[in-house]
Short mmCIF file of C-alpha atoms in Angstrom, two decimals:
data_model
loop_
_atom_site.label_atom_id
_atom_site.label_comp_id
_atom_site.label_asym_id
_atom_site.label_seq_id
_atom_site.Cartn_x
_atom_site.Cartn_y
_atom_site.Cartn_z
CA UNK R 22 -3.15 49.13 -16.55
CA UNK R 23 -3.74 47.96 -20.03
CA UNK R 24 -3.23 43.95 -20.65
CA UNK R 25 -4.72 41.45 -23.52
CA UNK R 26 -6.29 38.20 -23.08
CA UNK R 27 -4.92 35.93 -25.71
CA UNK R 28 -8.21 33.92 -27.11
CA UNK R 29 -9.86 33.40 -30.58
CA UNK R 30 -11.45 36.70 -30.19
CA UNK R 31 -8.88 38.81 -28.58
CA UNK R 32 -11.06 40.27 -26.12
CA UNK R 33 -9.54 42.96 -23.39
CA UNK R 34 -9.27 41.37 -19.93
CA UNK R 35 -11.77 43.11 -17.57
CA UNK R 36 -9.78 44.11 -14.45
CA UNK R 37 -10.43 44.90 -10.62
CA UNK R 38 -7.87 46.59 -9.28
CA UNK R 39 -4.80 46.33 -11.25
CA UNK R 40 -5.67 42.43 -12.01
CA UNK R 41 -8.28 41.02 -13.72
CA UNK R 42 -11.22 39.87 -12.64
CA UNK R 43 -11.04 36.32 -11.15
CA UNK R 44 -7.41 36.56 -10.27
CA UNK R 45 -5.78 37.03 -7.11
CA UNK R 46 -2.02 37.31 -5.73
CA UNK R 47 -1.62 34.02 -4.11
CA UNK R 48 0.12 36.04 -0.73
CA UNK R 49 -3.60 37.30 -0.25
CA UNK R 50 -5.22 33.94 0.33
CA UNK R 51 -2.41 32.25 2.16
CA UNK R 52 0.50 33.81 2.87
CA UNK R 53 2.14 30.84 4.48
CA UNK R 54 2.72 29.51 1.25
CA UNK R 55 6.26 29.70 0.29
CA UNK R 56 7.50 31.77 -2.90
CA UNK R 57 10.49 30.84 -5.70
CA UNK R 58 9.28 32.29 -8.05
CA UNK R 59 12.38 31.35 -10.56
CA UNK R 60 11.09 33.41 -13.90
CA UNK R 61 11.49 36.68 -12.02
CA UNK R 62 15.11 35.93 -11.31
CA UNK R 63 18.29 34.74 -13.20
CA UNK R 64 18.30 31.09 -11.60
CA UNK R 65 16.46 29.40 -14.94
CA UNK R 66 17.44 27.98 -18.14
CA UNK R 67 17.25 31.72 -19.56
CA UNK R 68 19.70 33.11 -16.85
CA UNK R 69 17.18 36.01 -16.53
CA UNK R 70 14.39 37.58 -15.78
CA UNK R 71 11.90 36.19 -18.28
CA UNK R 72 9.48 38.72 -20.28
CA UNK R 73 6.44 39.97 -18.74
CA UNK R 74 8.17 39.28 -14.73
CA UNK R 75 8.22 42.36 -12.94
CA UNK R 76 8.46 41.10 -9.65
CA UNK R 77 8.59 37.52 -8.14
CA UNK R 78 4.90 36.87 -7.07
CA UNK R 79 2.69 33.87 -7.42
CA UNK R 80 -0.58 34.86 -9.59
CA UNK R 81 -3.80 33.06 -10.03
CA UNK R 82 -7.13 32.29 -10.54
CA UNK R 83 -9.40 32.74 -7.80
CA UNK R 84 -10.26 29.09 -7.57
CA UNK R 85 -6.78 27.91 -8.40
CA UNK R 86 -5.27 30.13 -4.90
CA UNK R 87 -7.91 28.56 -3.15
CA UNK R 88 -7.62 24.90 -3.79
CA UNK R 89 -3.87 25.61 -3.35
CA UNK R 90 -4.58 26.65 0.29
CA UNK R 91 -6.60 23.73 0.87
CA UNK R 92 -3.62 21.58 0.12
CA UNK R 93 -1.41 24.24 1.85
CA UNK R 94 -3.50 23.25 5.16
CA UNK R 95 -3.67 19.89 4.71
CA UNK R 96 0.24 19.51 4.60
CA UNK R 97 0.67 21.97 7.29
CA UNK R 98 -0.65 19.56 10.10
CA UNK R 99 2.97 17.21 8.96
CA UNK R 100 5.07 19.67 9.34
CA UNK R 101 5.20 20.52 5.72
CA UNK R 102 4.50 23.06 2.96
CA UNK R 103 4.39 24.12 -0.74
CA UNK R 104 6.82 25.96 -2.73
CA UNK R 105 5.59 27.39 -5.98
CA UNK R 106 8.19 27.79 -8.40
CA UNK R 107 5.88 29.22 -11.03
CA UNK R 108 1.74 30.01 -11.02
CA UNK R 109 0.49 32.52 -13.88
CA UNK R 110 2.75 32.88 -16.91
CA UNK R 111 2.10 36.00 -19.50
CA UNK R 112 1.94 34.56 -22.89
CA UNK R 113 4.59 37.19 -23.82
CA UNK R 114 7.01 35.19 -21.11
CA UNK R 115 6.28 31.68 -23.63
CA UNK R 116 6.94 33.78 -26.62
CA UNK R 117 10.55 34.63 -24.72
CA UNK R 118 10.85 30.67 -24.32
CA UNK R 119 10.62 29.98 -27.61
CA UNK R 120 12.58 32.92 -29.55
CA UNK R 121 15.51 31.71 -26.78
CA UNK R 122 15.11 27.99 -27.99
CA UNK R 123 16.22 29.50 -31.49
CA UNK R 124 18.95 32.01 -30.56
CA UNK R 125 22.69 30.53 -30.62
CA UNK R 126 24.21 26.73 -30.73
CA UNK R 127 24.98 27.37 -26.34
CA UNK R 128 24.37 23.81 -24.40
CA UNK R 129 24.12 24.01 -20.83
CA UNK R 130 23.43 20.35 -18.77
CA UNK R 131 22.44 21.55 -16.08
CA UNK R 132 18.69 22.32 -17.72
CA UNK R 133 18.81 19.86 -20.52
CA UNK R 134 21.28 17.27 -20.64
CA UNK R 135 20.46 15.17 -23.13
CA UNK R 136 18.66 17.15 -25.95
CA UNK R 137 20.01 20.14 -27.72
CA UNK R 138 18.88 23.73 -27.03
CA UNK R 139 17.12 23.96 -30.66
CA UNK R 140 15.39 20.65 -30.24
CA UNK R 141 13.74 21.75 -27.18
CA UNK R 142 10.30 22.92 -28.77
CA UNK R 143 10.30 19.54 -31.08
CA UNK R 144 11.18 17.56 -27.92
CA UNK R 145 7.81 19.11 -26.28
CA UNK R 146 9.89 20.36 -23.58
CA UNK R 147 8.96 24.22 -24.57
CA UNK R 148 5.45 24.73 -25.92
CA UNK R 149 4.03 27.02 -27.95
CA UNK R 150 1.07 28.00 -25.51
CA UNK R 151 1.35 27.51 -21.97
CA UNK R 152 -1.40 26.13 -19.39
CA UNK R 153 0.22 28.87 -17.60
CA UNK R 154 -1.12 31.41 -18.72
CA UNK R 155 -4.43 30.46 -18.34
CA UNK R 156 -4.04 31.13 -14.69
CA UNK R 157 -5.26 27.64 -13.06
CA UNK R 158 -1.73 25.86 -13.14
CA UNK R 159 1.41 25.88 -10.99
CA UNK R 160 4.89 24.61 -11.02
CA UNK R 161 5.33 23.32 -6.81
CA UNK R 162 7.09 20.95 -4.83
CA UNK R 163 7.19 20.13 -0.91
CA UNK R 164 9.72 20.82 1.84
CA UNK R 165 9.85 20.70 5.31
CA UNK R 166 8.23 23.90 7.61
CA UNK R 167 11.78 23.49 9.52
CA UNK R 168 14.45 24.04 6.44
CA UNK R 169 16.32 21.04 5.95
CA UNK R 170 19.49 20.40 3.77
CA UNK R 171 18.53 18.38 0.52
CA UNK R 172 20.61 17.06 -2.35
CA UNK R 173 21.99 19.87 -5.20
CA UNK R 174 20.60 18.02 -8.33
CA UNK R 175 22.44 17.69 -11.52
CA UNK R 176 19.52 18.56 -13.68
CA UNK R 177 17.60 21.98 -13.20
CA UNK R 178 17.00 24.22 -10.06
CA UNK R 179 17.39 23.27 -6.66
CA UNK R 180 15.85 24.58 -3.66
CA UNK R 181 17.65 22.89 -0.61
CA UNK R 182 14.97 23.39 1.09
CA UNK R 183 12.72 20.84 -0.57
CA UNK R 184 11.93 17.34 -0.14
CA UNK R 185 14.31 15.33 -2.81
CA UNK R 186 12.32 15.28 -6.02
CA UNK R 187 15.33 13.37 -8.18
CA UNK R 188 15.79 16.26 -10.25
CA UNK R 189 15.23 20.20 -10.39
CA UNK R 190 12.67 22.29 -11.30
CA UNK R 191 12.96 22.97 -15.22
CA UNK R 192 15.32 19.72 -15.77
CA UNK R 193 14.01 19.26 -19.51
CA UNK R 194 14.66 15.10 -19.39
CA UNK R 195 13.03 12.02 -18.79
CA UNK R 196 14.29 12.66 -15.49
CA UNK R 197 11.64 14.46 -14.54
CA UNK R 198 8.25 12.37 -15.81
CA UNK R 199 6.39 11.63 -12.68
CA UNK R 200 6.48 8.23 -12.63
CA UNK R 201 10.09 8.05 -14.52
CA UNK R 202 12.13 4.67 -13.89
CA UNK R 203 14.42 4.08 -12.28
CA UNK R 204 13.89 6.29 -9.26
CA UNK R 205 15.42 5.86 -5.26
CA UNK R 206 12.36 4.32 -3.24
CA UNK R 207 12.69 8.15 -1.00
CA UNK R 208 12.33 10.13 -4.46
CA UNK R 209 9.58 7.62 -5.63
CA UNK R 210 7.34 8.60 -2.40
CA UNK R 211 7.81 12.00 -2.62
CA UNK R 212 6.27 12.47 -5.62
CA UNK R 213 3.71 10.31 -4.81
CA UNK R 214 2.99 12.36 -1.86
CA UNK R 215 3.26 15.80 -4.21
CA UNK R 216 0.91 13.86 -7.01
CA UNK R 217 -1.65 12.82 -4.06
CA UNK R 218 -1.88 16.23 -2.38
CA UNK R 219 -2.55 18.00 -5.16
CA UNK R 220 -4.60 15.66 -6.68
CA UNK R 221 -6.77 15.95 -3.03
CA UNK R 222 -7.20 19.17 -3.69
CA UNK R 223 -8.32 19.39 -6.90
CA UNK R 224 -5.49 19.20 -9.55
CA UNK R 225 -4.06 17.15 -12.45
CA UNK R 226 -0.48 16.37 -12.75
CA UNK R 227 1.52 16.62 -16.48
CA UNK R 228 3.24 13.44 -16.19
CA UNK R 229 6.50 14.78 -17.85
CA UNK R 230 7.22 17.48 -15.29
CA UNK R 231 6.49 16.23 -11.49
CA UNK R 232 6.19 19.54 -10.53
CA UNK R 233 3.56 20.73 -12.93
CA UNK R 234 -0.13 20.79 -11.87
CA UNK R 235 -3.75 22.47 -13.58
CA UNK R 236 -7.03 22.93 -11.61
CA UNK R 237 -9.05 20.43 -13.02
CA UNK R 238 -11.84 22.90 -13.24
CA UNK R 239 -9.98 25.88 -14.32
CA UNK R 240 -12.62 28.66 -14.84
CA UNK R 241 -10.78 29.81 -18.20
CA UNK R 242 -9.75 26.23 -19.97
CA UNK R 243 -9.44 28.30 -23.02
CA UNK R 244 -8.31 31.46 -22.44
CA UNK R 245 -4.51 32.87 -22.57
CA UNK R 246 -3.36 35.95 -20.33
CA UNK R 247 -0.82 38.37 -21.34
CA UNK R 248 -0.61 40.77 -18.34
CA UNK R 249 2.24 41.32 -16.46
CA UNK R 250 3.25 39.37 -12.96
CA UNK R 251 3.43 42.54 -10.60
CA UNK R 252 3.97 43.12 -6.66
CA UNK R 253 1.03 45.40 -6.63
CA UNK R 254 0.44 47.92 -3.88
#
């Protein structure tokens, strides 16, 4: 399968199997993890599959799977678990971020209320280059092992199977900064409890998306990825 690595040198990724070497599909190292994936689908501020998706599956580094288990197991023993939302990112997926952030005048609230579609990139809501696609960083939240009902939010997707975050995944606002005021004491603790898991097992939040976490010692800090996200077998 031929794929790029996006760095200053534009070297070829070395693979193993039809991923590179160092990453894994997340399934492999603990499949109790749950999956919603939302770039492979339509429910996302594109309302599509985004570029580079072939298949909703959770991608990583090595190291990154790993430490994700280790807070997988952790939450387990509460009767709880993670839902990824988003793990590797091809850089060709960004690219498809931004040339959407420039096509057409359309507004939708539901993924950004409050600032306008072509403002998103100034805003710093859609980057140019993604932690993403380094591997070592994942868009997650908690629910409940035993699915529970849980509020449809205004902003960005909902999973009702999640604990109540305040807003979606994706809700490009203030909203969704981790330690955003004002917030309900329940959606206060909840990220709390997301921030202090991860953090546990190794990661760093971005403190404008709650969701959004990086392996503090990501094994390529400087590297982008451009393969595809694939089912494999």
């Amino acid at each position: 399968m031929a794929a790029a690595v996006l760095s200053p040198s534009w070297a070829p990724a070395a693979f193993a199997g039809d991923l590179p070497a160092g990453f894994v599909r997340l399934a492999e190292v603990d499949a109790s993890i749950r999956q919603d994936i939302r770039y492979a689908g339509s429910l996302n501020f594109l309302g599509r599959p985004a570029k580079g998706y072939e298949a909703p599956v959770c991608i990583l580094t090595e190291p990154a799977a790993d430490a994700l288990a280790a807070a997988q197991r952790k939450l387990a023993g509460k009767g709880l678990t993670l839902v990824v939302f988003d793990c590797y990112r091809p850089a060709a997926a960004t690219a498809d971020f931004i040339a959407w952030s420039g096509l057409g005048e359309t507004e939708d609230p539901r993924w950004h209320p409050r600032v306008k579609r072509r403002d998103l990139i100034a805003e710093g809501y859609i980057g140019a280059r993604s932690s993403h696609s380094r591997g070592s960083t994942v868009d997650v939240a908690i629910a409940p092992l035993e699915a529970q009902p849980a509020p449809s939010p205004s902003c960005g997707a909902g999973d009702a199977r999640t604990l109540d975050f305040g807003t979606g995944f994706d809700c490009f606002d203030k909203a969704s900064e981790t330690a955003h005021s004002p917030l309900t004491d329940g959606v206060r603790a909840n990220r709390q409890k997301l921030v202090e898991t991860m953090k546990a097992a190794g990661f760093r939040n971005y403190s404008r998306e709650w969701w959004h976490f990086t392996l503090s010692k990501e094994p390529y800090p400087e590297q982008l990825f451009d393969f595809p996200v694939t089912g494999g077998g």
